[in-house]
C-alpha positions as a Python dict, from the first residue, in 0.01 Angstrom:
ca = {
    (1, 'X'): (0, 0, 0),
    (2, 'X'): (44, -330, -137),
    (3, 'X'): (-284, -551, -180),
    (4, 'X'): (-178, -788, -100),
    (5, 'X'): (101, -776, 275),
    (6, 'X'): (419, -902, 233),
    (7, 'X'): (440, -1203, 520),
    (8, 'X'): (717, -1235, 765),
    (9, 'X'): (915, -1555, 708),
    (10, 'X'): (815, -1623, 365),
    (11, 'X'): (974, -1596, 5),
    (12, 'X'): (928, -1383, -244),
    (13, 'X'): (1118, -1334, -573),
    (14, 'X'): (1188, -911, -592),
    (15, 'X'): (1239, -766, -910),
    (16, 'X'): (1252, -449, -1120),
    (17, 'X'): (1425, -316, -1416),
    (18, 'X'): (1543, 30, -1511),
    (19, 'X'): (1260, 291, -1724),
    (20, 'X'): (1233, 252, -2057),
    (21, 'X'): (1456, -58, -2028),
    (22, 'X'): (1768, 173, -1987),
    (23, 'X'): (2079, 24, -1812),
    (24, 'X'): (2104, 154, -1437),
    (25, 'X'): (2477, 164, -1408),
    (26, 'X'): (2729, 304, -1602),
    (27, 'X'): (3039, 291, -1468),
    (28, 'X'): (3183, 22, -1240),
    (29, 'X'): (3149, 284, -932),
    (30, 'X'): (2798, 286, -997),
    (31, 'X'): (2780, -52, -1001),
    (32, 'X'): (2949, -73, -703),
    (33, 'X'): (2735, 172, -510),
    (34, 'X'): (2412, -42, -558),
    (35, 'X'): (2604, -343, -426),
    (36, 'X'): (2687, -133, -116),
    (37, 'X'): (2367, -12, -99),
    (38, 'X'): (2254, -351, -87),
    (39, 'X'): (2455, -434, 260),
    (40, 'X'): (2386, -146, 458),
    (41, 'X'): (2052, -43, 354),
    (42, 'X'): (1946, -387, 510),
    (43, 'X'): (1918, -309, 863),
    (44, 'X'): (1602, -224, 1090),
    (45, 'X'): (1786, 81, 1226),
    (46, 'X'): (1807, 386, 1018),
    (47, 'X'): (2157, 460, 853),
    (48, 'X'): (2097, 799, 684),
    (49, 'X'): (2333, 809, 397),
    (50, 'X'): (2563, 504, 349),
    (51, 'X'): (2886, 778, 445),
    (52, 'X'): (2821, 867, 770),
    (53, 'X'): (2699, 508, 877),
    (54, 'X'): (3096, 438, 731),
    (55, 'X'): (3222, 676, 968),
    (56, 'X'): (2963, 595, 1289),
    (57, 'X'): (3104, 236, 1209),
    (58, 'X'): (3477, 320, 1213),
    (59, 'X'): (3397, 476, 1520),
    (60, 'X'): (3228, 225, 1688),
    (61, 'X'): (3451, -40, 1837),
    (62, 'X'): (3198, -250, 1929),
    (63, 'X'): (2996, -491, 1677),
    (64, 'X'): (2636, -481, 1759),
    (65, 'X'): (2457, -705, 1501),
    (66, 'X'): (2227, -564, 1333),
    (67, 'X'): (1866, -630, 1251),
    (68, 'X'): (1804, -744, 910),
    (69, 'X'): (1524, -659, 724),
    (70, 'X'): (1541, -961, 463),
    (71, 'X'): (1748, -1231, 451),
    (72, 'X'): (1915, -1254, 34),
    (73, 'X'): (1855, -1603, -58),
    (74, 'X'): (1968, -1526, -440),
    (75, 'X'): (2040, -1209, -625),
    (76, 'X'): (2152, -1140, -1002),
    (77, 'X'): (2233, -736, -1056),
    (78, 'X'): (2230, -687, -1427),
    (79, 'X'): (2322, -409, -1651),
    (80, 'X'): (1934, -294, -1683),
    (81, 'X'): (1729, -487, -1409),
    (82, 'X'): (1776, -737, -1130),
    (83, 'X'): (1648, -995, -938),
    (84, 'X'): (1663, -1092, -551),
    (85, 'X'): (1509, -1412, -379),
    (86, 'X'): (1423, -1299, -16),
    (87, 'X'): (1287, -1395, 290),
    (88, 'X'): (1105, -1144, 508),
    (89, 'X'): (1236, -1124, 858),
    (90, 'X'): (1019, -783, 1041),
    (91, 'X'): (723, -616, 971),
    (92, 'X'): (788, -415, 611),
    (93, 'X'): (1128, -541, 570),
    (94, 'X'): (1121, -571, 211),
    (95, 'X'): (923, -273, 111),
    (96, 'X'): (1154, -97, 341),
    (97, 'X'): (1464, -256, 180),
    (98, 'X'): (1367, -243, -148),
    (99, 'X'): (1251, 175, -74),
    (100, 'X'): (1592, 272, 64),
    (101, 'X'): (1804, 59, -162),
    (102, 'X'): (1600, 207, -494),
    (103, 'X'): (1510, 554, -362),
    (104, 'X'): (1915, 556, -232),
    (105, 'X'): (2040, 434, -543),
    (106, 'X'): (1814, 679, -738),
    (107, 'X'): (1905, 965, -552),
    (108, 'X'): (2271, 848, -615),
    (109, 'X'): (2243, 870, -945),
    (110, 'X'): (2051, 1154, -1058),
    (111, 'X'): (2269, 1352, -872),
    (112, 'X'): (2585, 1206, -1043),
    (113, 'X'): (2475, 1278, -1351),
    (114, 'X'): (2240, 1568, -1331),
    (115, 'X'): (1902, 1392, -1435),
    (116, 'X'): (1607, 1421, -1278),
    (117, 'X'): (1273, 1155, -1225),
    (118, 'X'): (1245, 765, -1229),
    (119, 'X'): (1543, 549, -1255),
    (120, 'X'): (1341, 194, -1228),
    (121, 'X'): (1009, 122, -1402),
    (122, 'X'): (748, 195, -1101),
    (123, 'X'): (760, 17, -762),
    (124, 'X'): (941, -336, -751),
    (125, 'X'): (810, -654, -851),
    (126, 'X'): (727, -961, -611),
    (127, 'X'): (581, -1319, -640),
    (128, 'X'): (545, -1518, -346),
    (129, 'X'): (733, -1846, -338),
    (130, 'X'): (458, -2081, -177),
    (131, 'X'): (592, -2393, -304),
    (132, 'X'): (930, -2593, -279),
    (133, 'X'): (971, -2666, -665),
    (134, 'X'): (896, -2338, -732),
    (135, 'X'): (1223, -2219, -560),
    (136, 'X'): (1412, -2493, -695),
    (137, 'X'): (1327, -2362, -1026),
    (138, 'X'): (1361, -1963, -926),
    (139, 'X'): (1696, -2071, -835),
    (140, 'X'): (1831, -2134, -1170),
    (141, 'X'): (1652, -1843, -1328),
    (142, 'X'): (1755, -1566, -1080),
    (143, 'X'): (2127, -1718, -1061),
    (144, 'X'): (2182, -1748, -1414),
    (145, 'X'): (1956, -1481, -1538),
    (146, 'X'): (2266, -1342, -1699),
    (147, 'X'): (2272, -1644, -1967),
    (148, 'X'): (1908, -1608, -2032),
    (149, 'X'): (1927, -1271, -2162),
    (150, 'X'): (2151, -1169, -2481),
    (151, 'X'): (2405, -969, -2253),
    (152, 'X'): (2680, -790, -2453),
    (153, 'X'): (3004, -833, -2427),
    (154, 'X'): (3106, -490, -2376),
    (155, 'X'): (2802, -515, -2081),
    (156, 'X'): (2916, -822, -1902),
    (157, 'X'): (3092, -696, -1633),
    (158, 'X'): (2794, -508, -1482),
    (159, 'X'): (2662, -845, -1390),
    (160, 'X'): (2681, -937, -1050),
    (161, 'X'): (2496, -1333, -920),
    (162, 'X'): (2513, -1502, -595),
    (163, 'X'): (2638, -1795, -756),
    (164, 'X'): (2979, -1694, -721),
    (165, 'X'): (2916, -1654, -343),
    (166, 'X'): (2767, -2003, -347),
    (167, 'X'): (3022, -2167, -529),
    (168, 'X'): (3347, -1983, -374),
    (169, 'X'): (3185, -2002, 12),
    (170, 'X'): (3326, -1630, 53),
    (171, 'X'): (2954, -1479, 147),
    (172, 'X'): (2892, -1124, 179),
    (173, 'X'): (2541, -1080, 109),
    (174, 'X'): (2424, -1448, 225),
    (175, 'X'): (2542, -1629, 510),
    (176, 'X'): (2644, -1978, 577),
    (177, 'X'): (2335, -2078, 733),
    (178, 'X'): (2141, -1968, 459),
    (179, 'X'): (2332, -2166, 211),
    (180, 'X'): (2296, -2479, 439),
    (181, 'X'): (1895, -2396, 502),
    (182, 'X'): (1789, -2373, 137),
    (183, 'X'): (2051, -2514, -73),
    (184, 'X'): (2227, -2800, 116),
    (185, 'X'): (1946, -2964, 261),
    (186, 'X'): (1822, -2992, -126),
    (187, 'X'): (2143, -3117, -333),
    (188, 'X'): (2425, -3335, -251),
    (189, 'X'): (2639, -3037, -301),
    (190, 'X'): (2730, -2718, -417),
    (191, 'X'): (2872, -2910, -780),
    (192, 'X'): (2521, -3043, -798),
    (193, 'X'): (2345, -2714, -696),
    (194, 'X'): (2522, -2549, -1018),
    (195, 'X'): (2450, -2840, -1233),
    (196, 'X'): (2068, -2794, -1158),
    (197, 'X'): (2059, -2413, -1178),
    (198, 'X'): (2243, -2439, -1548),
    (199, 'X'): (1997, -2663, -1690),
    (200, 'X'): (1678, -2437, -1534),
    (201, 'X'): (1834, -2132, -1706),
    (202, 'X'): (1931, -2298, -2039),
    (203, 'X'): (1567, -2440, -2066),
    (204, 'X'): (1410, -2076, -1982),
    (205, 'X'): (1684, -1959, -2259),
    (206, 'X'): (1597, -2197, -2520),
    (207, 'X'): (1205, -2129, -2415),
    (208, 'X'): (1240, -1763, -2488),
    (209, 'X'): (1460, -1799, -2784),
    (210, 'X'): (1197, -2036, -2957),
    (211, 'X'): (892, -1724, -2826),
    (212, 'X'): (1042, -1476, -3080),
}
């Protein structure tokens, strides 16, 4: 148990990275599976494995929305670690997210490819985001935590950021309102949102660089 409880309604940046540093995906389909994982792990109700909540969906008619665990503020899925900014909505809901999405994904792939043990680097990460220019600067960093890092090439296309969601309006993992709640009501616009997350994340960058 955490020492500190995780607080309904409140922010926390969520993070982890894979064991030794390794990368956590490997092929695009793995990539894809922890994005899946993602949406329907985050639901009050237990799913059991993400294919037969596919088929109890098809067969369900009716839409019955569900009961979210966390509401995604900001994510960045990278080829060895990630990041999520998310607000608690019951009881547990992150620890609960965060255990099915890691212990899913885990399972997932150690049965793929016949490996046994840890895939991430102990339990996940989480700050608490108490104050409002804290989140204006976690924005930058978790949406452009790709440009921070010195991603290869050949690695780029396991990267995965909200910001396309934000900038394109075509949400799967947020939702409108929570665009309009946290980013809106702080920047003229979505142009202006970008603008402000790309110089947080070069500054971090340059930071780091001038560390080594």
């Amino acid at each position: 148990m955490r020492k500190t409880p995780l607080v309904n309604e409140e922010i926390y940046h969520v993070y982890n990275r894979g064991v030794d540093k390794r990368d956590i995906f490997s092929t695009d389909a793995d990539l894809d599976r922890f994005l899946i994982s993602m949406k329907y792990f985050n639901t009050k109700k237990p799913i059991g494995s993400i294919y037969q909540h596919k088929l109890q969906k098809n067969k369900n008619q009716k839409n019955v929305k569900a009961i979210l665990l966390v509401e995604i503020i900001s994510y960045n899925i990278l080829p060895n670690h990630f990041h999520f900014i998310l607000k608690q909505k019951i009881n547990g809901g992150i620890s609960e997210f965060m255990k099915r999405l890691l212990g899913g994904y885990t399972n997932y792939f150690n049965d793929k490819y016949k490996r046994s043990g840890s895939l991430f680097q102990g339990r996940f990460k989480s700050i608490h985001v108490g104050e409002d220019n804290y989140l204006l600067v976690l924005f930058g960093y978790v949406n452009y935590n790709d440009i921070i890092h010195n991603i290869p090439n050949t690695k780029k296309h396991f990267i995965r950021s909200s910001i396309k969601e934000i900038e394109t309006g075509k949400y799967y993992f947020l939702n409108k309102t929570i665009v309009s709640e946290y980013i809106l009501k702080r920047f003229k616009n979505i142009k202006m949102f970008k603008k402000h997350c790309l110089e947080i994340a070069e500054i971090i960058r340059i930071q780091r660089v001038e560390d080594i």
